[in-house]
Amino acid sequence: MRLHVAIISDQSLPTVIPCLMDRPDVVVLVASRAMEGKARRLQALLHTEGLAAEIRDLAPDAGLVAIRASASALSRDLATAWPDAELVFNATGGTKLMTLGFVDVFRKRAAQIIYTDTAHGRIEVIADRRQADPQPVPMRDVLDVPRYLAVQGFRYADDATRHALKLERIDARREAARFLADRAPGLSGLIALVNALAHRALDETGKELIQPEQRLTREPRGEVPKALALFERARLMTRKGPVTVRFADVEAARFLGGGWLEE
């Protein structure tokens, strides 16, 4: 059997995408106290996809000694419950200290350690027992619109025109929303990039714009320049340089962070 272990953080896509690609027999979601609610939502989502998912909560998110002890206890529990499982540890989520502590422990136990690079559309394989020099795995298009919406915590509504109070706002952004919606199955990397930038711009509640200027990891290529131009025309953001964008306001950041699907 195949077992995925992932630490939950604010960004859910890096956890969900490898699970939908690999479809393991069991997914273990490791959650700190602050991430318990998000873990429950992800568990429910994975269940709807036919994947068994368990939550291991109250994991420490600070103090390396405590983090390593928690990771070691989890590793022992998993070895007892599924002694023959091929374990894949997803090192994308959690605080940096949590990631370091868990990788240190699971390097001895895991068949694979992976990192979800949504910005570049691939799964990086940090370690693989079967390969000395493992290569990255291209992301497959596993997120249709309803799935993507569910991962982001929105409710899918297929007829946005019913919401009369939103019509004026939607009209101003129609072209950008159509661009994203029509191309969603083939542009998971672009959508994940825009989503990550928007969430970094907002505070934890999503109600305040705290860092309106955001930097891309590299100069835009492919469909990204076209998308950014559309967002500028819709007055969602402005380009401040080759790799810097500025969100117009809270509403714009929330829209590009997944709200376009709700509408």
PDB file of C-alpha atoms in Angstrom:
ATOM      1  CA  MET A   1       0.000   0.000   0.000  1.00  0.00           C
ATOM      2  CA  ARG A   2       0.990   3.633  -0.480  1.00  0.00           C
ATOM      3  CA  LEU A   3       0.802   6.228   2.280  1.00  0.00           C
ATOM      4  CA  HIS A   4       1.120  10.011   2.003  1.00  0.00           C
ATOM      5  CA  VAL A   5       2.053  12.194   4.993  1.00  0.00           C
ATOM      6  CA  ALA A   6       1.684  15.974   4.711  1.00  0.00           C
ATOM      7  CA  ILE A   7       1.904  18.905   7.121  1.00  0.00           C
ATOM      8  CA  ILE A   8      -1.050  21.262   6.753  1.00  0.00           C
ATOM      9  CA  SER A   9      -0.486  24.978   6.155  1.00  0.00           C
ATOM     10  CA  ASP A  10      -2.406  27.945   4.748  1.00  0.00           C
ATOM     11  CA  GLN A  11      -1.765  26.804   1.185  1.00  0.00           C
ATOM     12  CA  SER A  12      -3.800  23.669   0.440  1.00  0.00           C
ATOM     13  CA  LEU A  13      -2.982  23.079  -3.230  1.00  0.00           C
ATOM     14  CA  PRO A  14       0.525  21.671  -2.552  1.00  0.00           C
ATOM     15  CA  THR A  15      -1.050  18.985  -0.359  1.00  0.00           C
ATOM     16  CA  VAL A  16      -3.994  18.109  -2.577  1.00  0.00           C
ATOM     17  CA  ILE A  17      -2.322  17.988  -6.000  1.00  0.00           C
ATOM     18  CA  PRO A  18       0.128  15.115  -5.219  1.00  0.00           C
ATOM     19  CA  CYS A  19      -2.693  13.165  -3.552  1.00  0.00           C
ATOM     20  CA  LEU A  20      -4.943  13.458  -6.595  1.00  0.00           C
ATOM     21  CA  MET A  21      -2.036  12.571  -8.895  1.00  0.00           C
ATOM     22  CA  ASP A  22      -0.801   9.570  -6.896  1.00  0.00           C
ATOM     23  CA  ARG A  23      -4.081   8.479  -5.246  1.00  0.00           C
ATOM     24  CA  PRO A  24      -2.482   6.817  -2.180  1.00  0.00           C
ATOM     25  CA  ASP A  25      -4.368   4.317  -0.054  1.00  0.00           C
ATOM     26  CA  VAL A  26      -4.181   6.583   3.005  1.00  0.00           C
ATOM     27  CA  VAL A  27      -3.340  10.261   3.536  1.00  0.00           C
ATOM     28  CA  VAL A  28      -2.175  11.387   6.985  1.00  0.00           C
ATOM     29  CA  LEU A  29      -2.663  15.112   7.581  1.00  0.00           C
ATOM     30  CA  VAL A  30      -0.397  16.544  10.281  1.00  0.00           C
ATOM     31  CA  ALA A  31      -1.897  19.693  11.801  1.00  0.00           C
ATOM     32  CA  SER A  32      -0.816  22.194  14.410  1.00  0.00           C
ATOM     33  CA  ARG A  33      -3.519  23.641  16.636  1.00  0.00           C
ATOM     34  CA  ALA A  34      -3.842  26.638  14.296  1.00  0.00           C
ATOM     35  CA  MET A  35      -4.410  24.377  11.279  1.00  0.00           C
ATOM     36  CA  GLU A  36      -7.001  21.976  12.729  1.00  0.00           C
ATOM     37  CA  GLY A  37      -9.911  23.581  10.876  1.00  0.00           C
ATOM     38  CA  LYS A  38      -8.100  23.491   7.552  1.00  0.00           C
ATOM     39  CA  ALA A  39      -7.125  19.861   8.128  1.00  0.00           C
ATOM     40  CA  ARG A  40     -10.766  18.899   8.670  1.00  0.00           C
ATOM     41  CA  ARG A  41     -11.776  20.621   5.454  1.00  0.00           C
ATOM     42  CA  LEU A  42      -9.029  18.860   3.508  1.00  0.00           C
ATOM     43  CA  GLN A  43      -9.985  15.538   5.057  1.00  0.00           C
ATOM     44  CA  ALA A  44     -13.581  16.013   3.896  1.00  0.00           C
ATOM     45  CA  LEU A  45     -12.393  16.971   0.419  1.00  0.00           C
ATOM     46  CA  LEU A  46     -10.158  13.900   0.136  1.00  0.00           C
ATOM     47  CA  HIS A  47     -13.018  11.697   1.302  1.00  0.00           C
ATOM     48  CA  THR A  48     -15.209  13.025  -1.525  1.00  0.00           C
ATOM     49  CA  GLU A  49     -12.404  11.987  -3.893  1.00  0.00           C
ATOM     50  CA  GLY A  50     -12.498   8.445  -2.524  1.00  0.00           C
ATOM     51  CA  LEU A  51      -9.257   8.794  -0.552  1.00  0.00           C
ATOM     52  CA  ALA A  52      -8.944   7.695   3.066  1.00  0.00           C
ATOM     53  CA  ALA A  53      -7.566  10.532   5.194  1.00  0.00           C
ATOM     54  CA  GLU A  54      -6.623  10.727   8.863  1.00  0.00           C
ATOM     55  CA  ILE A  55      -5.733  13.785  10.937  1.00  0.00           C
ATOM     56  CA  ARG A  56      -2.914  13.857  13.473  1.00  0.00           C
ATOM     57  CA  ASP A  57      -3.485  17.142  15.283  1.00  0.00           C
ATOM     58  CA  LEU A  58      -1.739  19.166  17.987  1.00  0.00           C
ATOM     59  CA  ALA A  59       1.638  18.871  16.269  1.00  0.00           C
ATOM     60  CA  PRO A  60       4.026  21.538  17.633  1.00  0.00           C
ATOM     61  CA  ASP A  61       4.902  24.308  15.183  1.00  0.00           C
ATOM     62  CA  ALA A  62       7.809  25.704  17.214  1.00  0.00           C
ATOM     63  CA  GLY A  63      10.727  24.222  19.151  1.00  0.00           C
ATOM     64  CA  LEU A  64      12.859  21.844  17.108  1.00  0.00           C
ATOM     65  CA  VAL A  65      13.203  19.268  19.902  1.00  0.00           C
ATOM     66  CA  ALA A  66       9.425  19.053  20.324  1.00  0.00           C
ATOM     67  CA  ILE A  67       8.880  18.923  16.556  1.00  0.00           C
ATOM     68  CA  ARG A  68      11.363  16.066  16.122  1.00  0.00           C
ATOM     69  CA  ALA A  69       9.789  14.181  19.030  1.00  0.00           C
ATOM     70  CA  SER A  70       6.345  14.585  17.456  1.00  0.00           C
ATOM     71  CA  ALA A  71       7.643  13.423  14.069  1.00  0.00           C
ATOM     72  CA  SER A  72       9.365  10.397  15.641  1.00  0.00           C
ATOM     73  CA  ALA A  73       6.200   9.417  17.504  1.00  0.00           C
ATOM     74  CA  LEU A  74       4.187   9.687  14.293  1.00  0.00           C
ATOM     75  CA  SER A  75       6.751   7.637  12.379  1.00  0.00           C
ATOM     76  CA  ARG A  76       6.526   4.865  14.993  1.00  0.00           C
ATOM     77  CA  ASP A  77       2.718   4.942  14.946  1.00  0.00           C
ATOM     78  CA  LEU A  78       2.628   4.653  11.161  1.00  0.00           C
ATOM     79  CA  ALA A  79       5.153   1.798  11.170  1.00  0.00           C
ATOM     80  CA  THR A  80       2.941  -0.058  13.651  1.00  0.00           C
ATOM     81  CA  ALA A  81      -0.308   0.607  11.802  1.00  0.00           C
ATOM     82  CA  TRP A  82       1.038   0.006   8.279  1.00  0.00           C
ATOM     83  CA  PRO A  83       4.383  -1.819   8.562  1.00  0.00           C
ATOM     84  CA  ASP A  84       4.591  -2.612   4.847  1.00  0.00           C
ATOM     85  CA  ALA A  85       3.424   0.757   3.530  1.00  0.00           C
ATOM     86  CA  GLU A  86       5.444   2.727   1.006  1.00  0.00           C
ATOM     87  CA  LEU A  87       5.536   6.124   2.688  1.00  0.00           C
ATOM     88  CA  VAL A  88       5.721   9.408   0.776  1.00  0.00           C
ATOM     89  CA  PHE A  89       6.414  12.510   2.871  1.00  0.00           C
ATOM     90  CA  ASN A  90       5.263  15.814   1.376  1.00  0.00           C
ATOM     91  CA  ALA A  91       7.693  18.448   2.675  1.00  0.00           C
ATOM     92  CA  THR A  92       5.837  21.465   1.269  1.00  0.00           C
ATOM     93  CA  GLY A  93       3.613  22.533   4.163  1.00  0.00           C
ATOM     94  CA  GLY A  94       4.075  23.629   7.751  1.00  0.00           C
ATOM     95  CA  THR A  95       6.448  26.179   9.212  1.00  0.00           C
ATOM     96  CA  LYS A  96      10.062  26.007   8.048  1.00  0.00           C
ATOM     97  CA  LEU A  97      11.068  24.563  11.396  1.00  0.00           C
ATOM     98  CA  MET A  98       8.355  21.894  11.183  1.00  0.00           C
ATOM     99  CA  THR A  99       9.533  20.953   7.701  1.00  0.00           C
ATOM    100  CA  LEU A 100      13.165  20.673   8.836  1.00  0.00           C
ATOM    101  CA  GLY A 101      12.265  18.566  11.859  1.00  0.00           C
ATOM    102  CA  PHE A 102       9.938  16.216   9.992  1.00  0.00           C
ATOM    103  CA  VAL A 103      12.293  15.782   7.027  1.00  0.00           C
ATOM    104  CA  ASP A 104      15.115  14.952   9.436  1.00  0.00           C
ATOM    105  CA  VAL A 105      13.010  12.143  10.948  1.00  0.00           C
ATOM    106  CA  PHE A 106      11.197  10.877   7.854  1.00  0.00           C
ATOM    107  CA  ARG A 107      14.328  10.744   5.716  1.00  0.00           C
ATOM    108  CA  LYS A 108      15.044   7.418   7.467  1.00  0.00           C
ATOM    109  CA  ARG A 109      11.499   6.086   7.025  1.00  0.00           C
ATOM    110  CA  ALA A 110      10.096   7.476   3.771  1.00  0.00           C
ATOM    111  CA  ALA A 111      10.422   5.841   0.374  1.00  0.00           C
ATOM    112  CA  GLN A 112      10.099   9.327  -1.104  1.00  0.00           C
ATOM    113  CA  ILE A 113      10.252  12.923   0.094  1.00  0.00           C
ATOM    114  CA  ILE A 114       8.582  15.365  -2.276  1.00  0.00           C
ATOM    115  CA  TYR A 115       8.032  19.118  -2.594  1.00  0.00           C
ATOM    116  CA  THR A 116       5.157  20.621  -4.591  1.00  0.00           C
ATOM    117  CA  ASP A 117       6.469  23.488  -6.725  1.00  0.00           C
ATOM    118  CA  THR A 118       3.187  25.015  -7.900  1.00  0.00           C
ATOM    119  CA  ALA A 119       4.919  28.059  -9.387  1.00  0.00           C
ATOM    120  CA  HIS A 120       6.777  25.871 -11.890  1.00  0.00           C
ATOM    121  CA  GLY A 121       4.163  23.138 -12.280  1.00  0.00           C
ATOM    122  CA  ARG A 122       6.140  20.181 -10.995  1.00  0.00           C
ATOM    123  CA  ILE A 123       6.685  17.869  -8.041  1.00  0.00           C
ATOM    124  CA  GLU A 124      10.305  17.957  -6.915  1.00  0.00           C
ATOM    125  CA  VAL A 125      11.599  14.653  -5.547  1.00  0.00           C
ATOM    126  CA  ILE A 126      13.991  15.522  -2.721  1.00  0.00           C
ATOM    127  CA  ALA A 127      14.849  11.917  -1.897  1.00  0.00           C
ATOM    128  CA  ASP A 128      13.937   8.546  -3.379  1.00  0.00           C
ATOM    129  CA  ARG A 129      15.207   5.216  -2.082  1.00  0.00           C
ATOM    130  CA  ARG A 130      15.014   3.725  -5.565  1.00  0.00           C
ATOM    131  CA  GLN A 131      16.934   6.468  -7.380  1.00  0.00           C
ATOM    132  CA  ALA A 132      20.209   8.199  -6.634  1.00  0.00           C
ATOM    133  CA  ASP A 133      19.313  11.222  -8.767  1.00  0.00           C
ATOM    134  CA  PRO A 134      15.500  11.509  -8.874  1.00  0.00           C
ATOM    135  CA  GLN A 135      13.991  13.874 -11.429  1.00  0.00           C
ATOM    136  CA  PRO A 136      11.035  16.238 -10.926  1.00  0.00           C
ATOM    137  CA  VAL A 137       7.601  14.999 -11.952  1.00  0.00           C
ATOM    138  CA  PRO A 138       5.459  17.328 -14.106  1.00  0.00           C
ATOM    139  CA  MET A 139       2.127  18.192 -12.514  1.00  0.00           C
ATOM    140  CA  ARG A 140      -0.891  16.640 -14.172  1.00  0.00           C
ATOM    141  CA  ASP A 141      -4.109  18.587 -14.591  1.00  0.00           C
ATOM    142  CA  VAL A 142      -6.084  17.052 -11.732  1.00  0.00           C
ATOM    143  CA  LEU A 143      -8.043  20.152 -10.660  1.00  0.00           C
ATOM    144  CA  ASP A 144     -11.215  21.045 -12.505  1.00  0.00           C
ATOM    145  CA  VAL A 145     -13.180  24.131 -11.438  1.00  0.00           C
ATOM    146  CA  PRO A 146     -15.303  22.491  -8.677  1.00  0.00           C
ATOM    147  CA  ARG A 147     -12.265  20.749  -7.172  1.00  0.00           C
ATOM    148  CA  TYR A 148     -10.146  23.891  -7.224  1.00  0.00           C
ATOM    149  CA  LEU A 149     -12.971  25.843  -5.642  1.00  0.00           C
ATOM    150  CA  ALA A 150     -13.414  23.235  -2.899  1.00  0.00           C
ATOM    151  CA  VAL A 151      -9.688  23.262  -2.090  1.00  0.00           C
ATOM    152  CA  GLN A 152      -9.847  27.033  -1.657  1.00  0.00           C
ATOM    153  CA  GLY A 153     -12.822  26.762   0.684  1.00  0.00           C
ATOM    154  CA  PHE A 154     -15.418  28.225  -1.659  1.00  0.00           C
ATOM    155  CA  ARG A 155     -18.809  26.835  -2.597  1.00  0.00           C
ATOM    156  CA  TYR A 156     -19.284  26.027  -6.275  1.00  0.00           C
ATOM    157  CA  ALA A 157     -22.058  27.984  -7.957  1.00  0.00           C
ATOM    158  CA  ASP A 158     -22.491  27.397 -11.677  1.00  0.00           C
ATOM    159  CA  ASP A 159     -24.805  30.357 -12.369  1.00  0.00           C
ATOM    160  CA  ALA A 160     -23.176  33.556 -11.155  1.00  0.00           C
ATOM    161  CA  THR A 161     -25.792  35.771 -12.815  1.00  0.00           C
ATOM    162  CA  ARG A 162     -28.247  34.854 -10.078  1.00  0.00           C
ATOM    163  CA  HIS A 163     -26.307  37.063  -7.704  1.00  0.00           C
ATOM    164  CA  ALA A 164     -27.591  40.451  -8.798  1.00  0.00           C
ATOM    165  CA  LEU A 165     -25.534  42.417  -6.300  1.00  0.00           C
ATOM    166  CA  LYS A 166     -22.322  41.074  -7.814  1.00  0.00           C
ATOM    167  CA  LEU A 167     -23.157  41.826 -11.444  1.00  0.00           C
ATOM    168  CA  GLU A 168     -21.427  45.199 -11.644  1.00  0.00           C
ATOM    169  CA  ARG A 169     -18.205  43.842 -10.166  1.00  0.00           C
ATOM    170  CA  ILE A 170     -18.311  40.740 -12.360  1.00  0.00           C
ATOM    171  CA  ASP A 171     -18.899  42.790 -15.497  1.00  0.00           C
ATOM    172  CA  ALA A 172     -15.699  44.776 -14.956  1.00  0.00           C
ATOM    173  CA  ARG A 173     -13.723  41.556 -14.591  1.00  0.00           C
ATOM    174  CA  ARG A 174     -15.561  39.334 -17.048  1.00  0.00           C
ATOM    175  CA  GLU A 175     -12.660  38.889 -19.450  1.00  0.00           C
ATOM    176  CA  ALA A 176     -10.171  37.981 -16.728  1.00  0.00           C
ATOM    177  CA  ALA A 177     -12.598  35.562 -15.073  1.00  0.00           C
ATOM    178  CA  ARG A 178     -13.417  33.901 -18.402  1.00  0.00           C
ATOM    179  CA  PHE A 179      -9.717  33.553 -19.219  1.00  0.00           C
ATOM    180  CA  LEU A 180      -9.074  31.738 -15.923  1.00  0.00           C
ATOM    181  CA  ALA A 181     -12.229  29.615 -16.008  1.00  0.00           C
ATOM    182  CA  ASP A 182     -11.865  28.490 -19.628  1.00  0.00           C
ATOM    183  CA  ARG A 183      -8.238  27.520 -19.168  1.00  0.00           C
ATOM    184  CA  ALA A 184      -8.333  26.209 -15.599  1.00  0.00           C
ATOM    185  CA  PRO A 185      -7.755  22.512 -16.466  1.00  0.00           C
ATOM    186  CA  GLY A 186      -4.613  23.342 -18.457  1.00  0.00           C
ATOM    187  CA  LEU A 187      -3.203  26.183 -16.387  1.00  0.00           C
ATOM    188  CA  SER A 188      -2.976  24.764 -12.880  1.00  0.00           C
ATOM    189  CA  GLY A 189       0.554  26.169 -12.525  1.00  0.00           C
ATOM    190  CA  LEU A 190      -0.479  29.703 -13.491  1.00  0.00           C
ATOM    191  CA  ILE A 191      -3.577  29.595 -11.297  1.00  0.00           C
ATOM    192  CA  ALA A 192      -1.562  28.278  -8.358  1.00  0.00           C
ATOM    193  CA  LEU A 193       0.994  31.083  -8.843  1.00  0.00           C
ATOM    194  CA  VAL A 194      -1.680  33.811  -8.878  1.00  0.00           C
ATOM    195  CA  ASN A 195      -3.362  32.209  -5.885  1.00  0.00           C
ATOM    196  CA  ALA A 196      -0.108  32.148  -3.904  1.00  0.00           C
ATOM    197  CA  LEU A 197       0.654  35.801  -4.675  1.00  0.00           C
ATOM    198  CA  ALA A 198      -2.848  36.863  -3.658  1.00  0.00           C
ATOM    199  CA  HIS A 199      -2.717  34.974  -0.373  1.00  0.00           C
ATOM    200  CA  ARG A 200       0.686  36.434   0.494  1.00  0.00           C
ATOM    201  CA  ALA A 201      -0.758  39.897  -0.097  1.00  0.00           C
ATOM    202  CA  LEU A 202      -3.581  39.327   2.413  1.00  0.00           C
ATOM    203  CA  ASP A 203      -3.530  38.815   6.157  1.00  0.00           C
ATOM    204  CA  GLU A 204      -4.504  35.460   7.682  1.00  0.00           C
ATOM    205  CA  THR A 205      -8.197  36.377   7.756  1.00  0.00           C
ATOM    206  CA  GLY A 206      -8.249  37.484   4.134  1.00  0.00           C
ATOM    207  CA  LYS A 207      -9.851  40.767   5.178  1.00  0.00           C
ATOM    208  CA  GLU A 208      -6.871  43.119   4.997  1.00  0.00           C
ATOM    209  CA  LEU A 209      -4.323  43.834   2.280  1.00  0.00           C
ATOM    210  CA  ILE A 210      -0.992  43.890   4.115  1.00  0.00           C
ATOM    211  CA  GLN A 211       1.547  43.354   1.307  1.00  0.00           C
ATOM    212  CA  PRO A 212       0.013  44.641  -1.937  1.00  0.00           C
ATOM    213  CA  GLU A 213       3.304  44.420  -3.834  1.00  0.00           C
ATOM    214  CA  GLN A 214       4.397  40.882  -4.650  1.00  0.00           C
ATOM    215  CA  ARG A 215       7.336  39.503  -6.624  1.00  0.00           C
ATOM    216  CA  LEU A 216       7.194  36.652  -9.108  1.00  0.00           C
ATOM    217  CA  THR A 217       9.841  33.962  -8.809  1.00  0.00           C
ATOM    218  CA  ARG A 218      11.012  34.678 -12.355  1.00  0.00           C
ATOM    219  CA  GLU A 219      10.208  36.881 -15.343  1.00  0.00           C
ATOM    220  CA  PRO A 220       6.762  35.953 -16.748  1.00  0.00           C
ATOM    221  CA  ARG A 221       6.657  33.492 -19.635  1.00  0.00           C
ATOM    222  CA  GLY A 222       4.070  31.498 -21.553  1.00  0.00           C
ATOM    223  CA  GLU A 223       0.507  32.462 -20.645  1.00  0.00           C
ATOM    224  CA  VAL A 224       1.535  34.518 -17.608  1.00  0.00           C
ATOM    225  CA  PRO A 225       2.135  37.864 -19.429  1.00  0.00           C
ATOM    226  CA  LYS A 226      -1.257  37.581 -21.139  1.00  0.00           C
ATOM    227  CA  ALA A 227      -2.947  36.870 -17.821  1.00  0.00           C
ATOM    228  CA  LEU A 228      -1.216  39.798 -16.097  1.00  0.00           C
ATOM    229  CA  ALA A 229      -2.258  42.134 -18.913  1.00  0.00           C
ATOM    230  CA  LEU A 230      -5.875  41.010 -18.497  1.00  0.00           C
ATOM    231  CA  PHE A 231      -5.692  41.582 -14.752  1.00  0.00           C
ATOM    232  CA  GLU A 232      -4.365  45.093 -15.355  1.00  0.00           C
ATOM    233  CA  ARG A 233      -7.186  45.909 -17.777  1.00  0.00           C
ATOM    234  CA  ALA A 234      -9.674  44.671 -15.187  1.00  0.00           C
ATOM    235  CA  ARG A 235      -7.989  46.955 -12.608  1.00  0.00           C
ATOM    236  CA  LEU A 236      -7.156  44.020 -10.361  1.00  0.00           C
ATOM    237  CA  MET A 237      -3.432  44.758 -10.251  1.00  0.00           C
ATOM    238  CA  THR A 238      -0.699  46.841 -11.846  1.00  0.00           C
ATOM    239  CA  ARG A 239       2.735  45.808 -13.098  1.00  0.00           C
ATOM    240  CA  LYS A 240       5.509  47.591 -11.208  1.00  0.00           C
ATOM    241  CA  GLY A 241       8.389  46.018 -13.101  1.00  0.00           C
ATOM    242  CA  PRO A 242       9.375  42.789 -14.879  1.00  0.00           C
ATOM    243  CA  VAL A 243       8.719  40.610 -11.817  1.00  0.00           C
ATOM    244  CA  THR A 244       6.685  42.838  -9.478  1.00  0.00           C
ATOM    245  CA  VAL A 245       2.907  43.293  -9.313  1.00  0.00           C
ATOM    246  CA  ARG A 246       0.698  45.360  -7.016  1.00  0.00           C
ATOM    247  CA  PHE A 247      -2.827  44.271  -6.082  1.00  0.00           C
ATOM    248  CA  ALA A 248      -5.398  47.054  -6.369  1.00  0.00           C
ATOM    249  CA  ASP A 249      -7.224  46.329  -3.112  1.00  0.00           C
ATOM    250  CA  VAL A 250      -8.497  43.593  -0.800  1.00  0.00           C
ATOM    251  CA  GLU A 251     -11.329  42.697  -3.154  1.00  0.00           C
ATOM    252  CA  ALA A 252      -8.931  42.291  -6.083  1.00  0.00           C
ATOM    253  CA  ALA A 253      -6.596  40.025  -4.097  1.00  0.00           C
ATOM    254  CA  ARG A 254      -9.496  37.883  -2.885  1.00  0.00           C
ATOM    255  CA  PHE A 255     -10.847  37.673  -6.435  1.00  0.00           C
ATOM    256  CA  LEU A 256      -7.527  36.434  -7.816  1.00  0.00           C
ATOM    257  CA  GLY A 257      -7.006  34.197  -4.785  1.00  0.00           C
ATOM    258  CA  GLY A 258      -9.954  32.030  -5.855  1.00  0.00           C
ATOM    259  CA  GLY A 259     -12.955  34.330  -5.594  1.00  0.00           C
ATOM    260  CA  TRP A 260     -13.287  34.401  -9.396  1.00  0.00           C
ATOM    261  CA  LEU A 261     -14.498  30.801  -9.188  1.00  0.00           C
ATOM    262  CA  GLU A 262     -17.184  31.604  -6.626  1.00  0.00           C
ATOM    263  CA  GLU A 263     -18.543  34.297  -8.907  1.00  0.00           C
TER     264      GLU A 263
END
